[in-house]
Amino acid sequence: MIYDVDKETMPREELEALQLKRLVNVCQRVYANVKHYTKKFDEAGITPLDIKSLDDLKRLPFTEKQDLRDNFPYGLFAVPKENIVRIHASSGTTGKATVVGYTKRDVDNWADMMARCLSMAGVERRDLIHNAYGYGLFTGGLGAHYGAERLGATIIPASGGATRRQIQLMKDFGSTVLCSTPSYALYLNETSQEMGMDMKDMALRIGVFGAEPWTEEMRQEIESKLNIDALNIYGLSEIMGPGVAMECAVAKSGMHIQEDHMLPEIIDPVTGEQLPPGSVGELVITTLTKEGIPLIRYRTRDITSLDYVPCACGRTHVKMQRIFGRSDDMLIIRGVNVFPSQIESLIVETEGVSPHYQIVVSRENNLDMLEVLVELSEEGFSDEVRTLQSLSNRLQKGIKEFLGVTAKIRLVEPKSIARSEGKAIRVIDNRKKQA
Ligand code: AMP
Ligand code: ZN
């Protein structure tokens, strides 16, 4: 079902006219109310009234995470503080937390957008949603919560933690939808088996997974283990939280960006040049309706591409491909660019190992060393040394062929890599400490 047919299936021409009107409006608001933007626009020699077409977007200054930090905590807010009804802060995985504020209308729009997303995934009013995204400063929990209520489904605010209890709740309540990070979904499944249960036998039918990168291979793994439709949801706190983009269950091939509320573009992360449709590059988003902290050309650092081909589901909003990696997550190993997702694809396709892994990078004698910790599955663990050796060789060969770098493979015992209730930690780069 399409939650908001008018907006989600708007013909492109009409949609672009709406985007232009809203773009001029948001620029006027930040230019008048946020010192940082007045200065940036003046420096770029542009005023909001100079914006005559969407093409003028590329003349506007970028906003970076650092700008939020420099204006910590409220410097980029565009409305008086009494109009802010909610504060969230990003997880701060890559530095000091960034703070965002929402007006009543922002919270309302967000709920609408999340309701659209759940609907896109195939969730209906009769569904029971087990929400294992963390409640708190992190946007995941409350974002999904408000969206579920807006849709009229039943939400179970489980939040993160107490994994065994979560399994019991899901079983007892008959939850039909799971919202969590993809890595936590796998952890839940593993724990359910320890408890003598199987998530396959539960009422679950849909998973809405996001907040961290995952691969197509991981999707297949989760779908077959949990016997559900696993769909991808994307968001970031600076722009709103979860629900910036969502994959439709009909096509399952990329996430529709809520284009009436945000204007996406793809740039070359090095030169900052805007790239033509279809190119792979860094996603940049301008918020079109946000009041609390509107952002102009925010550099997400997420690497993807945009697909404007009409979707089978009938929605006209552009689709972004699965996030390939983050420009600041890209590892350079002896000059070769390596994304953790490439290694994940190989691991998940390999038999005898679990989908839990960790990548450790270090420097020995001025040379980059790549080590991949791969967890054996219970079956793999009982194999003979010879079998294990050949497994490790196969993984090493795969990485060499696929990525062109030599990795040391360390097979570790089942369940020895730390599990996370939120975003999994996939990369440990010791070179930064050594430098
Ligand atoms: P936060 O603001 O703390 O919620 O983190 C947002 C970041 O999480 C994004 O910029 C992405 O790097 C990552 N992220 C969120 N959703 C996804 C997704 N579906 N796939 C890959 N990465 C994601
Ligand atoms: Zn679609």
Tab-separated table of C-alpha atoms and ligand atoms in Angstrom:
chain	number	residue	atom	x	y	z
A	1	MET	CA	0.000	0.000	0.000
A	2	ILE	CA	1.188	3.528	-0.729
A	3	TYR	CA	0.720	5.625	2.397
A	4	ASP	CA	0.680	9.058	0.764
A	5	VAL	CA	-0.269	8.506	-2.868
A	6	ASP	CA	-0.291	12.212	-3.769
A	7	LYS	CA	3.244	12.846	-2.614
A	8	GLU	CA	4.836	9.460	-3.292
A	9	THR	CA	3.648	9.130	-6.884
A	10	MET	CA	3.878	12.786	-7.877
A	11	PRO	CA	4.971	13.185	-11.528
A	12	ARG	CA	8.638	14.232	-11.682
A	13	GLU	CA	7.944	17.630	-13.183
A	14	GLU	CA	5.520	18.513	-10.414
A	15	LEU	CA	7.884	17.089	-7.813
A	16	GLU	CA	10.757	19.219	-9.099
A	17	ALA	CA	8.599	22.331	-9.052
A	18	LEU	CA	7.734	21.591	-5.423
A	19	GLN	CA	11.393	20.955	-4.606
A	20	LEU	CA	12.439	24.267	-6.153
A	21	LYS	CA	9.804	26.203	-4.233
A	22	ARG	CA	10.861	24.521	-1.000
A	23	LEU	CA	14.564	24.961	-1.749
A	24	VAL	CA	14.180	28.731	-2.115
A	25	ASN	CA	12.131	28.771	1.065
A	26	VAL	CA	14.640	26.822	3.164
A	27	CYS	CA	17.488	28.978	1.886
A	28	GLN	CA	15.555	32.094	2.869
A	29	ARG	CA	14.986	30.677	6.344
A	30	VAL	CA	18.624	29.757	7.004
A	31	TYR	CA	19.975	32.930	5.387
A	32	ALA	CA	17.804	35.049	7.668
A	33	ASN	CA	18.137	33.028	10.884
A	34	VAL	CA	21.437	31.163	11.002
A	35	LYS	CA	24.623	33.266	11.147
A	36	HIS	CA	26.712	30.390	9.819
A	37	TYR	CA	24.661	30.307	6.609
A	38	THR	CA	24.474	34.077	6.168
A	39	LYS	CA	28.260	34.053	6.174
A	40	LYS	CA	28.577	31.004	3.906
A	41	PHE	CA	26.096	32.334	1.337
A	42	ASP	CA	27.796	35.742	1.359
A	43	GLU	CA	31.186	34.120	0.841
A	44	ALA	CA	29.798	32.113	-2.094
A	45	GLY	CA	28.303	35.333	-3.509
A	46	ILE	CA	24.772	33.969	-3.630
A	47	THR	CA	21.475	34.979	-2.054
A	48	PRO	CA	18.329	32.830	-1.809
A	49	LEU	CA	16.705	34.920	-4.540
A	50	ASP	CA	19.429	33.923	-7.004
A	51	ILE	CA	18.097	30.348	-6.959
A	52	LYS	CA	16.057	30.089	-10.131
A	53	SER	CA	16.274	26.373	-10.881
A	54	LEU	CA	17.344	23.124	-9.191
A	55	ASP	CA	20.518	23.429	-11.190
A	56	ASP	CA	21.513	26.375	-9.012
A	57	LEU	CA	21.833	23.959	-6.111
A	58	LYS	CA	25.441	23.325	-7.019
A	59	ARG	CA	26.294	26.968	-6.356
A	60	LEU	CA	25.318	26.622	-2.703
A	61	PRO	CA	27.886	25.894	0.008
A	62	PHE	CA	28.225	22.434	1.521
A	63	THR	CA	27.540	21.695	5.172
A	64	GLU	CA	29.758	19.173	6.938
A	65	LYS	CA	29.581	17.307	10.219
A	66	GLN	CA	32.353	19.591	11.441
A	67	ASP	CA	30.023	22.592	10.994
A	68	LEU	CA	27.614	21.010	13.458
A	69	ARG	CA	30.458	20.405	15.896
A	70	ASP	CA	31.792	23.951	15.514
A	71	ASN	CA	28.329	25.282	16.289
A	72	PHE	CA	27.742	22.905	19.201
A	73	PRO	CA	25.127	22.635	20.556
A	74	TYR	CA	22.477	24.973	19.079
A	75	GLY	CA	24.340	27.259	16.676
A	76	LEU	CA	22.697	25.905	13.507
A	77	PHE	CA	19.136	25.945	14.841
A	78	ALA	CA	16.939	28.152	12.682
A	79	VAL	CA	14.059	28.765	15.091
A	80	PRO	CA	13.840	30.244	18.607
A	81	LYS	CA	14.543	27.622	21.259
A	82	GLU	CA	11.007	27.691	22.590
A	83	ASN	CA	9.848	26.189	19.269
A	84	ILE	CA	12.051	23.126	19.692
A	85	VAL	CA	10.112	20.212	21.154
A	86	ARG	CA	12.718	17.440	20.886
A	87	ILE	CA	16.483	17.036	20.912
A	88	HIS	CA	18.438	14.055	19.564
A	89	ALA	CA	22.165	13.512	19.252
A	90	SER	CA	24.107	11.283	16.914
A	91	SER	CA	25.890	8.237	18.211
A	92	GLY	CA	29.195	10.044	17.908
A	93	THR	CA	30.967	6.951	16.587
A	94	THR	CA	33.337	9.161	14.617
A	95	GLY	CA	33.937	11.915	17.179
A	96	LYS	CA	31.984	14.258	19.438
A	97	ALA	CA	28.212	13.878	19.290
A	98	THR	CA	26.230	16.213	17.050
A	99	VAL	CA	23.014	17.738	18.316
A	100	VAL	CA	19.785	18.163	16.352
A	101	GLY	CA	16.489	19.822	17.313
A	102	TYR	CA	12.960	19.274	16.016
A	103	THR	CA	9.935	21.570	15.990
A	104	LYS	CA	6.460	20.135	16.392
A	105	ARG	CA	6.082	20.131	12.633
A	106	ASP	CA	9.442	18.357	12.185
A	107	VAL	CA	8.327	15.549	14.503
A	108	ASP	CA	5.035	15.397	12.643
A	109	ASN	CA	6.689	15.189	9.206
A	110	TRP	CA	9.099	12.561	10.495
A	111	ALA	CA	6.209	10.404	11.744
A	112	ASP	CA	4.593	10.703	8.309
A	113	MET	CA	7.792	9.743	6.548
A	114	MET	CA	8.338	6.744	8.818
A	115	ALA	CA	4.718	5.668	8.283
A	116	ARG	CA	5.395	5.803	4.529
A	117	CYS	CA	8.514	3.681	5.050
A	118	LEU	CA	6.792	0.991	7.077
A	119	SER	CA	4.033	0.894	4.503
A	120	MET	CA	6.652	0.561	1.755
A	121	ALA	CA	8.022	-2.490	3.567
A	122	GLY	CA	4.567	-4.035	3.510
A	123	VAL	CA	3.650	-3.291	7.132
A	124	GLU	CA	-0.070	-2.907	7.781
A	125	ARG	CA	-2.264	-1.728	10.648
A	126	ARG	CA	-2.778	-5.304	11.818
A	127	ASP	CA	0.965	-5.796	12.321
A	128	LEU	CA	2.780	-5.992	15.642
A	129	ILE	CA	6.119	-4.253	15.431
A	130	HIS	CA	8.932	-5.302	17.738
A	131	ASN	CA	11.166	-2.229	17.829
A	132	ALA	CA	14.683	-3.143	18.954
A	133	TYR	CA	16.240	0.150	17.845
A	134	GLY	CA	17.571	1.945	20.904
A	135	TYR	CA	15.278	4.512	22.542
A	136	GLY	CA	17.071	7.600	23.750
A	137	LEU	CA	19.240	10.223	22.140
A	138	PHE	CA	19.719	7.885	19.161
A	139	THR	CA	17.017	8.613	16.592
A	140	GLY	CA	16.287	4.965	15.723
A	141	GLY	CA	13.918	4.000	18.542
A	142	LEU	CA	11.632	7.024	18.663
A	143	GLY	CA	11.718	7.473	14.891
A	144	ALA	CA	10.290	4.028	14.222
A	145	HIS	CA	7.951	4.382	17.199
A	146	TYR	CA	6.169	7.504	15.975
A	147	GLY	CA	5.955	6.123	12.441
A	148	ALA	CA	4.334	2.898	13.611
A	149	GLU	CA	1.758	4.797	15.652
A	150	ARG	CA	1.070	7.139	12.758
A	151	LEU	CA	0.438	4.134	10.527
A	152	GLY	CA	-1.833	2.669	13.175
A	153	ALA	CA	0.114	-0.545	13.684
A	154	THR	CA	0.952	-1.847	17.172
A	155	ILE	CA	4.404	-0.958	18.443
A	156	ILE	CA	6.319	-2.838	21.115
A	157	PRO	CA	9.011	-0.447	22.386
A	158	ALA	CA	11.598	-3.098	23.252
A	159	SER	CA	14.655	-0.862	22.698
A	160	GLY	CA	18.114	-2.450	22.831
A	161	GLY	CA	19.485	-4.900	25.392
A	162	ALA	CA	18.183	-7.893	27.360
A	163	THR	CA	18.347	-10.044	24.253
A	164	ARG	CA	16.847	-13.205	25.736
A	165	ARG	CA	13.895	-11.262	27.038
A	166	GLN	CA	13.378	-9.753	23.597
A	167	ILE	CA	13.129	-13.210	22.059
A	168	GLN	CA	10.616	-14.290	24.662
A	169	LEU	CA	8.548	-11.148	24.071
A	170	MET	CA	8.548	-11.650	20.326
A	171	LYS	CA	7.362	-15.198	20.732
A	172	ASP	CA	4.744	-14.509	23.425
A	173	PHE	CA	3.313	-11.406	21.747
A	174	GLY	CA	3.401	-12.886	18.250
A	175	SER	CA	5.370	-9.998	16.721
A	176	THR	CA	5.129	-9.878	12.939
A	177	VAL	CA	7.677	-7.137	12.194
A	178	LEU	CA	11.185	-6.632	13.543
A	179	CYS	CA	12.955	-3.258	13.461
A	180	SER	CA	16.659	-3.441	14.351
A	181	THR	CA	20.150	-3.250	12.927
A	182	PRO	CA	20.819	-6.203	10.593
A	183	SER	CA	23.630	-7.418	12.844
A	184	TYR	CA	21.314	-7.434	15.849
A	185	ALA	CA	18.746	-9.450	13.894
A	186	LEU	CA	21.398	-12.132	13.431
A	187	TYR	CA	22.321	-11.946	17.098
A	188	LEU	CA	18.669	-12.342	18.086
A	189	ASN	CA	18.482	-15.418	15.890
A	190	GLU	CA	21.608	-16.898	17.398
A	191	THR	CA	20.289	-16.287	20.919
A	192	SER	CA	16.903	-17.786	20.081
A	193	GLN	CA	18.666	-20.981	19.104
A	194	GLU	CA	20.548	-21.064	22.387
A	195	MET	CA	17.163	-20.818	24.050
A	196	GLY	CA	15.923	-23.803	22.080
A	197	MET	CA	13.693	-21.708	19.816
A	198	ASP	CA	13.792	-20.889	16.159
A	199	MET	CA	12.825	-17.470	14.846
A	200	LYS	CA	11.590	-19.234	11.721
A	201	ASP	CA	8.735	-20.640	13.777
A	202	MET	CA	7.660	-17.248	15.064
A	203	ALA	CA	5.003	-15.046	13.474
A	204	LEU	CA	7.630	-12.675	12.047
A	205	ARG	CA	7.146	-11.800	8.391
A	206	ILE	CA	9.005	-8.515	7.781
A	207	GLY	CA	12.304	-7.010	8.924
A	208	VAL	CA	13.055	-3.278	8.664
A	209	PHE	CA	16.806	-3.153	9.016
A	210	GLY	CA	19.235	-0.263	8.868
A	211	ALA	CA	21.478	2.170	10.775
A	212	GLU	CA	24.584	0.307	9.600
A	213	PRO	CA	25.937	-0.966	6.298
A	214	TRP	CA	25.007	-4.465	5.150
A	215	THR	CA	25.217	-6.383	1.931
A	216	GLU	CA	22.899	-8.249	-0.420
A	217	GLU	CA	24.497	-11.511	0.756
A	218	MET	CA	23.673	-10.556	4.337
A	219	ARG	CA	20.079	-9.936	3.314
A	220	GLN	CA	19.809	-13.416	1.882
A	221	GLU	CA	21.324	-14.913	5.001
A	222	ILE	CA	18.846	-13.096	7.266
A	223	GLU	CA	15.858	-13.850	5.053
A	224	SER	CA	16.548	-17.558	4.988
A	225	LYS	CA	17.420	-17.829	8.682
A	226	LEU	CA	14.422	-15.842	9.910
A	227	ASN	CA	12.046	-16.672	7.074
A	228	ILE	CA	11.093	-13.033	6.521
A	229	ASP	CA	11.304	-10.267	3.937
A	230	ALA	CA	14.318	-8.182	4.975
A	231	LEU	CA	14.198	-4.567	3.800
A	232	ASN	CA	16.677	-1.766	3.975
A	233	ILE	CA	16.024	1.562	5.701
A	234	TYR	CA	18.417	4.500	5.629
A	235	GLY	CA	18.746	7.622	7.668
A	236	LEU	CA	21.050	9.821	9.644
A	237	SER	CA	20.351	12.013	12.620
A	238	GLU	CA	21.675	15.202	11.041
A	239	ILE	CA	19.055	14.971	8.278
A	240	MET	CA	16.216	13.569	10.409
A	241	GLY	CA	16.862	10.034	11.640
A	242	PRO	CA	15.580	6.785	10.138
A	243	GLY	CA	13.222	7.173	7.190
A	244	VAL	CA	15.276	9.387	4.889
A	245	ALA	CA	15.000	6.518	2.400
A	246	MET	CA	13.330	3.121	2.366
A	247	GLU	CA	13.315	0.109	0.114
A	248	CYS	CA	9.934	-0.919	-1.293
A	249	ALA	CA	8.959	-4.570	-0.872
A	250	VAL	CA	7.678	-4.657	-4.463
A	251	ALA	CA	11.012	-4.077	-6.206
A	252	LYS	CA	13.482	-4.657	-3.356
A	253	SER	CA	16.128	-2.901	-5.353
A	254	GLY	CA	17.165	0.335	-3.726
A	255	MET	CA	15.634	2.816	-1.307
A	256	HIS	CA	13.197	5.564	-2.297
A	257	ILE	CA	14.409	8.922	-0.976
A	258	GLN	CA	11.568	11.064	0.379
A	259	GLU	CA	12.059	13.621	-2.311
A	260	ASP	CA	9.305	16.014	-1.334
A	261	HIS	CA	11.207	16.572	1.929
A	262	MET	CA	14.797	16.188	0.766
A	263	LEU	CA	16.847	17.002	-2.265
A	264	PRO	CA	19.592	14.450	-2.981
A	265	GLU	CA	22.670	14.762	-5.191
A	266	ILE	CA	25.802	12.706	-5.754
A	267	ILE	CA	29.196	14.375	-5.693
A	268	ASP	CA	32.774	13.353	-6.200
A	269	PRO	CA	34.003	13.122	-2.580
A	270	VAL	CA	37.403	14.496	-3.525
A	271	THR	CA	36.603	17.412	-5.839
A	272	GLY	CA	33.088	18.185	-4.582
A	273	GLU	CA	31.812	18.264	-8.206
A	274	GLN	CA	28.213	17.225	-8.765
A	275	LEU	CA	28.087	13.955	-10.739
A	276	PRO	CA	25.521	12.942	-13.403
A	277	PRO	CA	22.634	10.547	-12.543
A	278	GLY	CA	23.775	6.959	-12.083
A	279	SER	CA	27.319	7.812	-10.939
A	280	VAL	CA	28.700	6.340	-7.751
A	281	GLY	CA	29.794	8.978	-5.269
A	282	GLU	CA	28.997	10.683	-1.989
A	283	LEU	CA	25.376	11.352	-1.151
A	284	VAL	CA	24.625	14.988	-0.357
A	285	ILE	CA	21.216	15.966	1.004
A	286	THR	CA	19.460	19.299	1.387
A	287	THR	CA	16.512	19.242	3.778
A	288	LEU	CA	13.525	20.981	2.184
A	289	THR	CA	10.981	21.175	4.978
A	290	LYS	CA	12.906	20.880	8.228
A	291	GLU	CA	12.473	23.836	10.588
A	292	GLY	CA	14.579	23.087	13.687
A	293	ILE	CA	17.904	22.529	12.006
A	294	PRO	CA	17.612	22.720	8.228
A	295	LEU	CA	20.805	21.696	6.434
A	296	ILE	CA	21.968	22.867	3.036
A	297	ARG	CA	23.931	20.348	0.940
A	298	TYR	CA	24.866	18.161	3.875
A	299	ARG	CA	27.743	15.806	3.059
A	300	THR	CA	26.666	12.423	4.406
A	301	ARG	CA	29.994	10.692	3.572
A	302	ASP	CA	27.892	7.702	2.481
A	303	ILE	CA	28.805	6.262	-0.908
A	304	THR	CA	25.934	5.259	-3.209
A	305	SER	CA	24.305	6.101	-6.553
A	306	LEU	CA	20.863	7.367	-7.587
A	307	ASP	CA	18.494	5.518	-9.884
A	308	TYR	CA	15.781	7.583	-11.615
A	309	VAL	CA	14.274	4.674	-13.578
A	310	PRO	CA	10.531	4.378	-12.718
A	311	CYS	CA	9.894	1.764	-10.029
A	312	ALA	CA	7.488	-1.153	-10.334
A	313	CYS	CA	5.801	-0.060	-7.096
A	314	GLY	CA	4.489	3.117	-8.716
A	315	ARG	CA	6.426	5.539	-6.521
A	316	THR	CA	8.201	8.280	-8.422
A	317	HIS	CA	10.793	9.146	-5.782
A	318	VAL	CA	14.369	8.398	-6.821
A	319	LYS	CA	16.004	5.249	-5.448
A	320	MET	CA	19.421	5.194	-3.815
A	321	GLN	CA	21.409	2.010	-4.008
A	322	ARG	CA	22.496	0.127	-0.918
A	323	ILE	CA	25.282	2.083	0.811
A	324	PHE	CA	28.551	0.793	-0.502
A	325	GLY	CA	30.603	2.240	2.329
A	326	ARG	CA	31.470	5.568	3.850
A	327	SER	CA	34.099	7.756	2.276
A	328	ASP	CA	35.722	7.942	5.712
A	329	ASP	CA	35.367	4.168	6.200
A	330	MET	CA	37.218	3.312	3.068
A	331	LEU	CA	40.436	1.561	3.972
A	332	ILE	CA	43.489	2.156	1.912
A	333	ILE	CA	45.626	-0.962	2.167
A	334	ARG	CA	48.948	-0.557	0.440
A	335	GLY	CA	47.336	1.901	-1.918
A	336	VAL	CA	44.318	-0.271	-2.711
A	337	ASN	CA	40.841	0.992	-1.770
A	338	VAL	CA	38.971	-1.556	0.296
A	339	PHE	CA	35.452	-1.281	1.639
A	340	PRO	CA	34.435	-3.538	4.527
A	341	SER	CA	31.284	-4.436	2.553
A	342	GLN	CA	33.393	-6.171	-0.109
A	343	ILE	CA	34.918	-8.422	2.520
A	344	GLU	CA	31.513	-9.039	4.065
A	345	SER	CA	30.096	-10.286	0.757
A	346	LEU	CA	32.828	-12.877	0.514
A	347	ILE	CA	32.492	-14.064	4.102
A	348	VAL	CA	28.732	-14.416	4.019
A	349	GLU	CA	28.936	-16.522	0.850
A	350	THR	CA	31.438	-18.913	2.428
A	351	GLU	CA	30.224	-22.084	4.086
A	352	GLY	CA	31.449	-23.108	7.534
A	353	VAL	CA	31.756	-19.559	8.864
A	354	SER	CA	29.254	-17.261	10.570
A	355	PRO	CA	28.369	-13.791	9.225
A	356	HIS	CA	30.193	-12.169	12.163
A	357	TYR	CA	33.594	-10.728	11.338
A	358	GLN	CA	36.042	-8.004	12.189
A	359	ILE	CA	38.730	-6.331	10.102
A	360	VAL	CA	41.953	-5.307	11.808
A	361	VAL	CA	44.423	-3.047	10.050
A	362	SER	CA	47.887	-2.339	11.370
A	363	ARG	CA	51.291	-1.266	10.124
A	364	GLU	CA	54.359	-3.462	10.361
A	365	ASN	CA	57.703	-2.251	9.035
A	366	ASN	CA	55.878	0.577	7.277
A	367	LEU	CA	53.643	-1.854	5.456
A	368	ASP	CA	49.879	-2.023	5.893
A	369	MET	CA	48.699	-5.367	7.206
A	370	LEU	CA	45.130	-6.518	6.792
A	371	GLU	CA	43.818	-9.177	9.095
A	372	VAL	CA	40.311	-10.540	8.920
A	373	LEU	CA	38.859	-12.294	11.933
A	374	VAL	CA	36.234	-14.731	10.769
A	375	GLU	CA	34.094	-16.662	13.156
A	376	LEU	CA	33.576	-20.353	12.526
A	377	SER	CA	30.050	-21.699	12.654
A	378	GLU	CA	29.362	-24.539	15.107
A	379	GLU	CA	29.610	-27.040	12.239
A	380	GLY	CA	32.781	-25.448	10.899
A	381	PHE	CA	34.350	-25.518	14.358
A	382	SER	CA	34.225	-29.309	14.565
A	383	ASP	CA	36.046	-29.763	11.262
A	384	GLU	CA	39.539	-31.171	11.008
A	385	VAL	CA	42.574	-28.921	10.922
A	386	ARG	CA	43.079	-29.725	7.250
A	387	THR	CA	39.556	-28.578	6.415
A	388	LEU	CA	40.056	-25.396	8.394
A	389	GLN	CA	43.290	-24.688	6.618
A	390	SER	CA	41.631	-25.012	3.256
A	391	LEU	CA	38.764	-22.780	4.414
A	392	SER	CA	41.204	-20.106	5.436
A	393	ASN	CA	43.071	-20.444	2.130
A	394	ARG	CA	39.854	-20.111	0.195
A	395	LEU	CA	38.930	-16.882	1.984
A	396	GLN	CA	42.390	-15.486	1.486
A	397	LYS	CA	42.346	-16.342	-2.203
A	398	GLY	CA	38.888	-14.810	-2.603
A	399	ILE	CA	39.993	-11.525	-1.034
A	400	LYS	CA	43.132	-11.468	-3.149
A	401	GLU	CA	41.212	-12.097	-6.370
A	402	PHE	CA	38.319	-9.810	-5.584
A	403	LEU	CA	40.143	-6.905	-3.961
A	404	GLY	CA	43.744	-7.341	-4.962
A	405	VAL	CA	45.120	-7.284	-1.435
A	406	THR	CA	46.587	-10.026	0.683
A	407	ALA	CA	44.804	-10.552	3.967
A	408	LYS	CA	45.730	-12.739	6.873
A	409	ILE	CA	42.725	-14.817	7.844
A	410	ARG	CA	42.258	-15.671	11.492
A	411	LEU	CA	39.522	-18.226	12.107
A	412	VAL	CA	38.128	-17.747	15.592
A	413	GLU	CA	35.799	-19.783	17.794
A	414	PRO	CA	32.037	-19.521	17.390
A	415	LYS	CA	30.557	-16.509	19.221
A	416	SER	CA	33.923	-15.020	20.132
A	417	ILE	CA	33.497	-11.752	18.233
A	418	ALA	CA	31.649	-9.203	20.377
A	419	ARG	CA	27.981	-8.768	19.422
A	420	SER	CA	26.391	-5.365	19.400
A	421	GLU	CA	22.838	-4.332	20.221
A	422	GLY	CA	23.190	-1.366	17.930
A	423	LYS	CA	25.729	-0.695	15.236
A	424	ALA	CA	28.308	-3.470	14.854
A	425	ILE	CA	31.998	-2.531	14.986
A	426	ARG	CA	33.495	-4.042	11.842
A	427	VAL	CA	36.816	-2.270	11.505
A	428	ILE	CA	39.655	-1.692	13.938
A	429	ASP	CA	42.329	0.475	12.357
A	430	ASN	CA	45.403	0.428	14.565
A	431	ARG	CA	47.427	2.499	12.099
A	432	LYS	CA	45.916	5.719	13.431
A	433	LYS	CA	47.242	4.919	16.913
A	434	GLN	CA	50.639	3.931	15.550
A	435	ALA	CA	51.036	6.980	13.306
B	1	AMP	P1	23.388	8.085	12.964
B	1	AMP	O1	23.239	9.526	12.600
B	1	AMP	O2	24.172	7.871	14.195
B	1	AMP	O3	22.068	7.397	12.986
B	1	AMP	O4	24.241	7.388	11.811
B	1	AMP	C1	23.915	7.569	10.455
B	1	AMP	C2	24.823	6.741	9.580
B	1	AMP	O5	24.538	5.349	9.704
B	1	AMP	C3	24.664	7.028	8.109
B	1	AMP	O6	25.361	8.174	7.686
B	1	AMP	C4	25.195	5.755	7.486
B	1	AMP	O7	26.607	5.773	7.410
B	1	AMP	C5	24.767	4.686	8.471
B	1	AMP	N1	23.536	4.043	7.981
B	1	AMP	C6	22.269	4.296	8.353
B	1	AMP	N2	21.399	3.484	7.690
B	1	AMP	C7	22.138	2.718	6.861
B	1	AMP	C8	21.835	1.702	5.902
B	1	AMP	N3	20.593	1.277	5.669
B	1	AMP	N4	22.875	1.160	5.219
B	1	AMP	C9	24.140	1.575	5.439
B	1	AMP	N5	24.486	2.506	6.327
B	1	AMP	C10	23.493	3.082	7.043
B	2	ZN	ZN	9.559	1.107	-5.447
